[in-house]
Amino acid sequence: MRLSRYFMPTLREAPADAQIVSHQLMLRAGLVRQEAAGIYAWLPLGLKVLKKIEQVVREEMNRAGAIEILMPTLQLADLWRESGRYDDYGEEMLRIKDRHDRDLLFGPTAEEVVTDIFRSYIKSYKDLPKNLYNIQWKFRDERRPRFGVMRGREFLMKDAYSFDVDEAAARRSYNRMFLAYLNVYARLGLKAIPVKADPGPIGGDLSHEFMILADTGESQVFAHRDLVEMGAPGPDIDWFGDLEPEVARRTSLYAASDEMHDEARFAAMPEDKRMTARGIEVGHIFYFGEKYSKPMKAMVTGPDGKDVPAQMGSYGVGVSRLVAAIIEASHDDAGIIWPASVAPFGAAVLNLRAGDAGCDAVCETAYAALTAAGLDPLYDDRDDRPGAKFAAADLVGIPWQLIVGPKGIAEGVVELKTRATGERQTIPLDAALKAITG
Ligand code: 5CA
């Protein structure tokens, strides 16, 4: 993309009401624009990052055996009356009437809709397990939307729903999601720790939240220090084999959110292993058994010929919140530092003297080579000061900057800067391209 033809509206200053660094940087780098409290338009750069995160989530869900569908944003109130949640959900639910005076709502989650789909088609244990997910906008009329997309009213969620014939099988489905989540966060360059969580209004007796440690996090986390470094299981585990040992390695170490915190158990750990920190909740998984399948009569016939309500779990990832969480975890004074897996562009080419025949020629060669290598480069071909170009490239956080100026050209070299470390090398163009494309 040539910056002269692109739409990347960066701001010198963040609006005064942006309190946390991710919100400030998302506005300054032109990722989003607030349209109403907690409701955002995604600008080109922000949308690119959002789509990349979405794709990582999708790949890891598919790998763990989940199947993608797309459910509507607008749902019938009658389905929520069946589950008994329509009245319980309260003010957070945005309620709408259509022209026939039917009650609709903008979905804050989709247990009812997916249970309705499931019960329409699946009747036998032979068709289980099934895990259906979608990546869809949700609306919750939060009392205090804040921190930009971190706590929005409209936000993008990946929500998966598992269906099994009995509790043992449901726990296997839960384990698959537990480990798939760790893989998602690792690919996004994040250290996420699974903590025991309060299942809340969704219900159930088994629940974990996935927390990214950051001072600006809204949740308090108490955990065994070793969990932070334990890392993800990686893609190559046997997804339909016995995952209990991999899960137990992690759940056997103490980790809880404040609602579930047990001070006595925490205090019993060696002092140097006790960690208290703030965390950003980037995922939440629940096993809740028959909570929806029973009232909604989503029955399956078991091997013994008896009909039983399906055992269900649900699994959410805050996709739009992750954009902010990644920035909280990875930035410096100059701006965002994207991990390569979600960077909006793989490399930037900075032409320090646009219009100079020599600089233009080298930049065009670099731009073509990086495009051909699939790096999706951003070419800053604007007629602007070098300082402005450096500042913009740093602010928007592109992992590599290939800097082309007349002085280097005279010597047959360019400068290659690594955004994450600030390291600069002065090398021939070929070597720079090789370094970027690996
Ligand atoms: N039905 C379940 C799982 S599918 C559910 O709704 N879980 S949840 O309420 O915990 O939401 C899942 C994830 O969505 C959260 O972990 C969080 O990362 C994200 N999320 C929730 N509320 C918001 C919000 N207001 N703004 C941005 N992200 C949010």
Coordinates of C-alpha atoms and ligand atoms in Angstrom, one line a residue:
M1 CA 0.0 0.0 0.0
R2 CA 1.2 3.5 -0.9
L3 CA 0.6 5.8 2.0
S4 CA -0.1 8.7 -0.3
R5 CA -3.2 6.8 -1.5
Y6 CA -4.1 5.2 1.9
F7 CA -6.3 6.3 4.7
M8 CA -4.2 6.3 7.9
P9 CA -5.4 9.3 10.0
T10 CA -2.8 9.6 12.7
L11 CA -3.2 12.2 15.5
R12 CA -0.4 14.1 17.2
E13 CA -2.2 14.1 20.6
A14 CA -4.6 11.6 22.1
P15 CA -8.0 13.1 23.2
A16 CA -7.8 13.9 26.9
D17 CA -10.5 11.4 27.9
A18 CA -8.4 8.4 26.7
Q19 CA -7.0 7.2 30.1
I20 CA -5.0 4.1 29.3
V21 CA -2.2 3.7 26.9
S22 CA -3.9 1.3 24.5
H23 CA -6.8 3.6 24.1
Q24 CA -4.5 6.6 23.5
L25 CA -2.5 4.7 20.9
M26 CA -5.5 3.2 19.1
L27 CA -6.8 6.8 18.6
R28 CA -3.5 8.3 17.8
A29 CA -2.5 5.6 15.3
G30 CA -5.9 5.8 13.6
L31 CA -7.1 2.3 14.4
V32 CA -10.6 3.2 15.6
R33 CA -12.9 6.2 15.9
Q34 CA -15.5 6.5 18.6
E35 CA -19.0 6.9 17.2
A36 CA -20.9 6.7 20.5
A37 CA -20.1 5.7 24.0
G38 CA -18.6 2.2 23.7
I39 CA -19.3 2.0 20.0
Y40 CA -16.4 2.3 17.5
A41 CA -15.8 2.5 13.8
W42 CA -12.8 0.4 12.7
L43 CA -10.5 2.4 10.4
P44 CA -8.3 0.6 7.9
L45 CA -5.3 -0.2 10.1
G46 CA -7.5 -1.3 13.1
L47 CA -9.6 -3.5 10.8
K48 CA -6.5 -5.2 9.5
V49 CA -5.3 -6.0 13.0
L50 CA -8.8 -7.1 14.0
K51 CA -9.1 -9.5 11.0
K52 CA -5.6 -11.0 11.7
I53 CA -6.5 -11.7 15.3
E54 CA -9.8 -13.2 14.1
Q55 CA -7.9 -15.5 11.8
V56 CA -5.6 -16.7 14.5
V57 CA -8.6 -17.5 16.7
R58 CA -10.3 -19.2 13.8
E59 CA -7.3 -21.4 12.9
E60 CA -6.8 -22.5 16.5
M61 CA -10.6 -23.2 16.9
N62 CA -10.6 -25.3 13.8
R63 CA -7.5 -27.2 14.8
A64 CA -9.2 -28.1 18.1
G65 CA -12.2 -29.5 16.2
A66 CA -14.6 -26.6 16.5
I67 CA -16.8 -25.8 13.5
E68 CA -17.5 -22.2 12.3
I69 CA -21.0 -20.9 11.8
L70 CA -22.4 -17.4 11.8
M71 CA -25.4 -16.6 14.0
P72 CA -27.4 -13.3 13.6
T73 CA -26.8 -10.3 15.8
L74 CA -30.5 -9.9 16.3
Q75 CA -32.2 -12.6 18.3
L76 CA -35.8 -13.5 19.2
A77 CA -36.8 -12.7 22.7
D78 CA -38.9 -15.8 22.7
L79 CA -35.8 -18.0 22.7
W80 CA -34.5 -16.2 25.8
R81 CA -37.9 -16.6 27.4
E82 CA -37.5 -20.4 26.9
S83 CA -34.2 -20.4 28.8
G84 CA -35.6 -18.0 31.4
R85 CA -32.9 -15.5 30.8
Y86 CA -34.9 -12.8 29.1
D87 CA -36.0 -11.1 32.4
D88 CA -32.8 -12.0 34.3
Y89 CA -30.4 -10.3 31.9
G90 CA -31.5 -6.8 32.9
E91 CA -30.4 -3.5 31.6
E92 CA -27.3 -4.8 29.8
M93 CA -29.6 -6.2 27.1
L94 CA -30.5 -4.0 24.3
R95 CA -34.2 -4.7 23.6
I96 CA -35.7 -3.9 20.2
K97 CA -39.2 -4.2 18.7
D98 CA -39.8 -4.9 15.0
R99 CA -42.7 -3.5 12.9
H100 CA -44.8 -6.5 13.9
D101 CA -44.3 -5.5 17.6
R102 CA -42.2 -8.7 18.1
D103 CA -39.5 -8.5 20.8
L104 CA -36.0 -8.8 19.5
L105 CA -32.7 -8.2 21.2
F106 CA -29.1 -7.5 20.0
G107 CA -27.3 -10.6 21.2
P108 CA -25.0 -10.2 24.2
T109 CA -24.1 -13.9 23.8
A110 CA -25.6 -16.8 21.9
E111 CA -26.3 -19.8 24.1
E112 CA -30.0 -19.8 23.2
V113 CA -29.6 -19.4 19.5
V114 CA -27.0 -22.2 19.2
T115 CA -29.1 -24.5 21.4
D116 CA -32.0 -23.9 19.1
I117 CA -29.8 -24.8 16.1
F118 CA -28.5 -27.8 17.8
R119 CA -31.9 -29.2 18.9
S120 CA -33.2 -28.8 15.3
Y121 CA -30.7 -31.2 13.8
I122 CA -28.9 -33.3 16.4
K123 CA -30.7 -36.1 18.2
S124 CA -28.1 -38.9 18.9
Y125 CA -25.0 -39.4 20.9
K126 CA -23.5 -40.8 17.7
D127 CA -23.3 -37.2 16.3
L128 CA -21.4 -36.0 19.3
P129 CA -19.2 -34.3 20.3
K130 CA -20.0 -31.1 18.4
N131 CA -18.5 -27.7 19.0
L132 CA -20.0 -24.8 17.0
Y133 CA -18.5 -21.3 17.1
N134 CA -18.9 -18.0 15.5
I135 CA -17.1 -14.7 15.4
Q136 CA -19.8 -12.1 15.6
W137 CA -20.5 -8.6 17.1
K138 CA -22.2 -8.6 20.5
F139 CA -23.9 -5.8 22.3
R140 CA -24.0 -5.2 26.1
D141 CA -25.3 -2.0 27.3
E142 CA -22.5 -1.7 29.9
R143 CA -23.1 0.9 32.6
R144 CA -19.5 2.1 32.3
P145 CA -18.1 1.5 28.9
R146 CA -14.5 2.7 29.1
F147 CA -10.9 2.3 28.0
G148 CA -11.9 2.3 24.3
V149 CA -12.5 -1.1 22.9
M150 CA -11.3 -2.7 26.1
R151 CA -14.8 -2.4 27.6
G152 CA -17.1 -1.5 24.7
R153 CA -20.8 -1.8 24.4
E154 CA -20.5 -3.2 20.9
F155 CA -17.6 -5.7 20.7
L156 CA -16.4 -8.6 18.6
M157 CA -16.5 -12.0 20.3
K158 CA -15.6 -15.5 19.3
D159 CA -18.1 -17.7 21.1
A160 CA -17.9 -21.4 20.9
Y161 CA -20.5 -23.9 22.3
S162 CA -19.8 -27.6 22.9
F163 CA -22.4 -30.3 23.1
D164 CA -21.8 -33.8 24.6
V165 CA -23.7 -36.7 25.8
D166 CA -22.3 -36.9 29.3
E167 CA -20.2 -35.0 31.7
A168 CA -17.0 -36.9 31.1
A169 CA -17.2 -36.1 27.4
A170 CA -18.1 -32.5 28.1
R171 CA -15.0 -32.1 30.2
R172 CA -13.0 -33.4 27.3
S173 CA -14.5 -30.7 25.1
Y174 CA -13.7 -28.2 27.9
N175 CA -10.1 -29.3 27.9
R176 CA -9.7 -28.9 24.2
M177 CA -10.9 -25.3 24.4
F178 CA -8.7 -24.7 27.5
L179 CA -5.6 -25.7 25.6
A180 CA -6.7 -24.1 22.3
Y181 CA -7.0 -20.8 24.1
L182 CA -3.4 -21.0 25.3
N183 CA -2.3 -21.5 21.7
V184 CA -4.3 -18.5 20.5
Y185 CA -2.7 -16.2 23.0
A186 CA 0.8 -17.5 22.4
R187 CA 0.4 -16.9 18.7
L188 CA -0.6 -13.3 19.5
G189 CA 2.6 -12.8 21.4
L190 CA 0.8 -12.8 24.8
K191 CA 1.4 -14.6 28.1
A192 CA -2.0 -15.6 29.3
I193 CA -2.7 -17.3 32.5
P194 CA -5.8 -19.4 33.1
V195 CA -7.4 -18.6 36.5
K196 CA -10.3 -20.2 38.2
A197 CA -13.3 -18.0 37.7
D198 CA -16.8 -17.2 38.9
P199 CA -19.2 -18.6 36.2
G200 CA -21.5 -15.6 36.9
P201 CA -24.9 -15.3 35.3
I202 CA -23.9 -17.8 32.6
G203 CA -24.0 -20.5 35.3
G204 CA -22.2 -23.8 35.7
D205 CA -19.6 -25.3 38.0
L206 CA -16.4 -25.2 36.1
S207 CA -15.0 -22.0 34.6
H208 CA -11.7 -20.3 33.8
E209 CA -10.7 -16.8 32.7
F210 CA -7.6 -16.2 30.7
M211 CA -5.8 -13.1 31.9
I212 CA -3.1 -11.0 30.3
L213 CA -1.0 -9.3 33.0
A214 CA -1.1 -5.5 32.7
D215 CA -1.2 -2.8 35.3
T216 CA -4.3 -1.3 33.6
G217 CA -6.3 -4.6 33.8
E218 CA -9.7 -4.4 35.4
S219 CA -9.3 -7.7 37.3
Q220 CA -7.2 -8.7 40.2
V221 CA -5.3 -11.9 39.8
F222 CA -3.7 -14.2 42.4
A223 CA -1.5 -16.9 40.9
H224 CA 1.5 -19.2 41.2
R225 CA 4.4 -17.5 39.5
D226 CA 5.3 -20.6 37.5
L227 CA 2.0 -20.4 35.5
V228 CA 3.2 -17.2 33.8
E229 CA 6.2 -19.0 32.1
M230 CA 4.5 -22.3 31.5
G231 CA 3.5 -21.4 27.9
A232 CA 1.1 -23.1 25.5
P233 CA 0.9 -26.8 24.5
G234 CA 1.5 -26.0 20.8
P235 CA -0.4 -27.2 17.8
D236 CA 0.8 -30.8 17.8
I237 CA -1.0 -32.3 20.8
D238 CA -3.5 -35.1 20.1
W239 CA -6.6 -33.0 20.2
F240 CA -9.0 -36.0 20.6
G241 CA -6.7 -37.9 22.9
D242 CA -6.3 -37.6 26.7
L243 CA -5.7 -33.9 27.4
E244 CA -6.3 -34.1 31.1
P245 CA -2.5 -34.2 32.0
E246 CA -1.8 -31.1 30.0
V247 CA -4.7 -29.2 31.6
A248 CA -3.9 -30.5 35.1
R249 CA -0.3 -29.4 34.9
R250 CA -1.8 -25.9 34.8
T251 CA -4.9 -26.1 36.9
S252 CA -3.0 -27.8 39.8
L253 CA -1.1 -24.5 40.3
Y254 CA -3.1 -21.9 42.3
A255 CA -4.6 -19.2 40.2
A256 CA -7.8 -17.3 40.9
S257 CA -9.6 -14.0 40.1
D258 CA -10.7 -12.0 43.1
E259 CA -14.2 -13.4 43.3
M260 CA -12.8 -16.9 43.6
H261 CA -9.7 -16.1 45.7
D262 CA -8.9 -18.3 48.7
E263 CA -6.4 -16.4 50.8
A264 CA -5.6 -19.5 53.0
R265 CA -4.6 -21.6 49.9
F266 CA -2.6 -18.6 48.5
A267 CA -0.8 -18.0 51.7
A268 CA 0.2 -21.7 51.9
M269 CA 2.4 -21.3 48.8
P270 CA 6.1 -20.4 49.1
E271 CA 6.3 -16.6 49.3
D272 CA 8.5 -16.2 46.2
K273 CA 5.8 -18.1 44.1
R274 CA 3.0 -15.8 45.2
M275 CA 2.0 -13.3 42.5
T276 CA -0.7 -10.7 42.8
A277 CA -1.2 -8.6 39.7
R278 CA -3.8 -6.8 37.6
G279 CA -5.1 -8.7 34.6
I280 CA -7.1 -8.1 31.4
E281 CA -9.7 -10.8 30.8
V282 CA -9.2 -11.9 27.2
G283 CA -11.2 -15.1 27.4
H284 CA -13.7 -17.0 29.6
I285 CA -14.7 -20.6 29.3
F286 CA -17.6 -22.3 31.1
Y287 CA -19.0 -25.8 31.6
F288 CA -22.6 -25.5 32.6
G289 CA -24.1 -28.9 31.8
E290 CA -27.9 -28.8 31.2
K291 CA -28.5 -25.1 32.1
Y292 CA -29.9 -24.3 28.6
S293 CA -30.4 -27.7 27.1
K294 CA -32.9 -28.8 29.8
P295 CA -35.3 -25.9 29.6
M296 CA -35.0 -25.7 25.9
K297 CA -35.3 -29.4 25.4
A298 CA -32.1 -30.0 23.4
M299 CA -32.2 -33.8 24.0
V300 CA -29.9 -36.5 22.6
T301 CA -30.4 -40.2 22.7
G302 CA -27.7 -41.9 24.7
P303 CA -26.1 -45.4 24.0
D304 CA -28.7 -46.9 26.4
G305 CA -31.6 -45.5 24.2
K306 CA -32.6 -42.9 26.8
D307 CA -33.0 -39.3 26.0
V308 CA -30.9 -36.9 28.0
P309 CA -30.3 -33.1 27.8
A310 CA -27.1 -32.3 26.0
Q311 CA -24.2 -31.4 28.3
M312 CA -23.0 -28.0 27.2
G313 CA -20.1 -25.5 27.6
S314 CA -19.4 -22.1 26.2
Y315 CA -16.2 -20.5 25.4
G316 CA -15.6 -16.8 24.7
V317 CA -12.7 -14.8 23.4
G318 CA -12.8 -11.0 23.4
V319 CA -11.5 -10.5 19.8
S320 CA -11.8 -6.7 19.7
R321 CA -10.6 -6.4 23.3
L322 CA -7.5 -8.3 22.3
V323 CA -6.4 -5.5 20.0
A324 CA -6.2 -3.2 23.1
A325 CA -4.7 -6.0 25.3
I326 CA -1.9 -6.6 22.8
I327 CA -1.1 -2.9 22.8
E328 CA -1.1 -2.8 26.6
A329 CA 1.4 -5.6 26.6
S330 CA 3.6 -4.3 23.7
H331 CA 4.3 -0.6 23.2
D332 CA 6.9 2.0 24.1
D333 CA 7.0 5.8 24.3
A334 CA 7.0 6.1 20.5
G335 CA 3.9 3.9 19.9
I336 CA 2.7 0.4 19.3
I337 CA 5.0 -2.6 18.8
W338 CA 2.9 -5.2 16.9
P339 CA 3.9 -8.9 17.1
A340 CA 4.5 -10.0 13.5
S341 CA 1.4 -12.3 13.6
V342 CA -1.0 -9.4 13.8
A343 CA 0.9 -6.4 12.4
P344 CA -1.2 -4.4 10.0
F345 CA 1.7 -4.4 7.5
G346 CA 4.7 -6.7 7.6
A347 CA 7.2 -3.9 6.8
A348 CA 7.4 -0.2 6.0
V349 CA 9.5 1.4 3.3
L350 CA 10.3 5.0 4.2
N351 CA 11.3 7.2 1.3
L352 CA 13.2 10.1 3.0
R353 CA 13.3 12.1 -0.2
A354 CA 10.2 11.2 -2.3
G355 CA 10.7 12.7 -5.8
D356 CA 14.4 12.0 -5.9
A357 CA 15.0 9.6 -8.8
G358 CA 17.5 7.5 -6.9
C359 CA 15.4 7.2 -3.7
D360 CA 12.2 6.5 -5.7
A361 CA 13.9 3.7 -7.7
V362 CA 15.3 1.9 -4.7
C363 CA 12.0 2.2 -2.8
E364 CA 10.0 0.9 -5.8
T365 CA 12.4 -2.1 -6.0
A366 CA 12.1 -2.8 -2.2
Y367 CA 8.3 -2.3 -2.3
A368 CA 7.9 -4.7 -5.2
A369 CA 10.2 -7.3 -3.6
L370 CA 8.4 -7.2 -0.2
T371 CA 5.0 -7.3 -1.9
A372 CA 6.1 -10.4 -3.9
A373 CA 7.4 -12.0 -0.7
G374 CA 3.9 -11.6 0.8
L375 CA 5.0 -9.1 3.4
D376 CA 2.2 -6.6 2.5
P377 CA 4.4 -3.6 2.9
L378 CA 3.4 0.0 3.6
Y379 CA 5.3 2.4 1.4
D380 CA 5.6 5.9 2.8
D381 CA 5.9 7.8 -0.5
R382 CA 4.5 11.0 0.9
D383 CA 6.2 14.4 0.4
D384 CA 6.9 14.9 4.1
R385 CA 9.8 15.4 6.5
P386 CA 11.9 12.3 7.5
G387 CA 11.0 13.0 11.2
A388 CA 7.3 12.8 10.4
K389 CA 7.8 9.5 8.6
F390 CA 9.9 8.0 11.4
A391 CA 7.3 9.1 14.0
A392 CA 4.4 7.6 12.0
A393 CA 6.1 4.3 11.4
D394 CA 7.0 4.0 15.1
L395 CA 3.5 5.0 16.2
V396 CA 1.7 2.5 14.0
G397 CA 4.2 -0.2 15.1
I398 CA 5.2 -1.9 11.9
P399 CA 7.8 -4.6 12.7
W400 CA 10.4 -3.6 10.1
Q401 CA 11.3 -0.2 8.7
L402 CA 13.4 0.0 5.6
I403 CA 14.7 3.5 5.4
V404 CA 15.9 4.9 2.1
G405 CA 17.7 8.3 1.9
P406 CA 20.0 10.0 -0.6
K407 CA 23.1 9.6 1.6
G408 CA 22.8 5.8 1.8
I409 CA 22.0 5.5 -1.9
A410 CA 25.2 7.2 -2.7
E411 CA 27.0 4.5 -0.7
G412 CA 24.8 1.7 -2.0
V413 CA 23.1 1.0 1.4
V414 CA 19.8 1.4 3.2
E415 CA 19.0 1.4 6.8
L416 CA 17.0 -1.4 8.4
K417 CA 15.3 -0.7 11.7
T418 CA 13.7 -3.3 13.9
R419 CA 10.7 -1.7 15.6
A420 CA 10.7 -3.9 18.7
T421 CA 14.3 -3.3 19.7
G422 CA 15.1 0.0 17.9
E423 CA 18.2 -1.7 16.5
R424 CA 19.4 -0.2 13.2
Q425 CA 21.6 -1.7 10.6
T426 CA 23.2 0.0 7.6
I427 CA 23.4 -2.6 4.9
P428 CA 22.9 -3.1 1.1
L429 CA 19.3 -3.4 0.0
D430 CA 19.6 -7.1 -0.8
A431 CA 20.7 -7.9 2.7
A432 CA 17.9 -5.8 4.2
L433 CA 15.3 -7.6 2.1
K434 CA 16.8 -11.0 3.1
A435 CA 16.7 -10.1 6.7
I436 CA 13.0 -9.0 6.5
T437 CA 11.8 -12.0 4.4
G438 CA 13.8 -14.5 6.5
Ligands
5CA1 N1 -21.2 -16.9 26.5 C1 -20.0 -16.7 27.2 C2 -18.9 -17.4 26.5 S1 -19.2 -17.6 24.8 C3 -19.7 -15.3 27.4 O1 -20.4 -14.4 27.0 N2 -18.6 -15.0 28.1 S2 -18.0 -13.6 28.6 O2 -19.1 -12.8 29.1 O3 -17.0 -13.8 29.5 O4 -17.4 -12.9 27.4 C4 -16.4 -13.5 26.7 C5 -15.2 -12.5 26.5 O5 -15.7 -11.4 25.7 C6 -14.6 -11.9 27.7 O6 -13.7 -12.8 28.3 C7 -14.0 -10.7 27.2 O7 -12.7 -10.9 26.7 C8 -14.9 -10.2 26.1 N3 -15.8 -9.2 26.5 C9 -16.9 -9.3 27.4 N4 -17.5 -8.1 27.6 C10 -16.8 -7.2 26.8 C11 -16.9 -5.8 26.5 N5 -17.9 -5.1 27.1 N6 -16.0 -5.2 25.7 C12 -15.1 -5.9 25.1 N7 -14.9 -7.3 25.3 C13 -15.8 -7.9 26.1

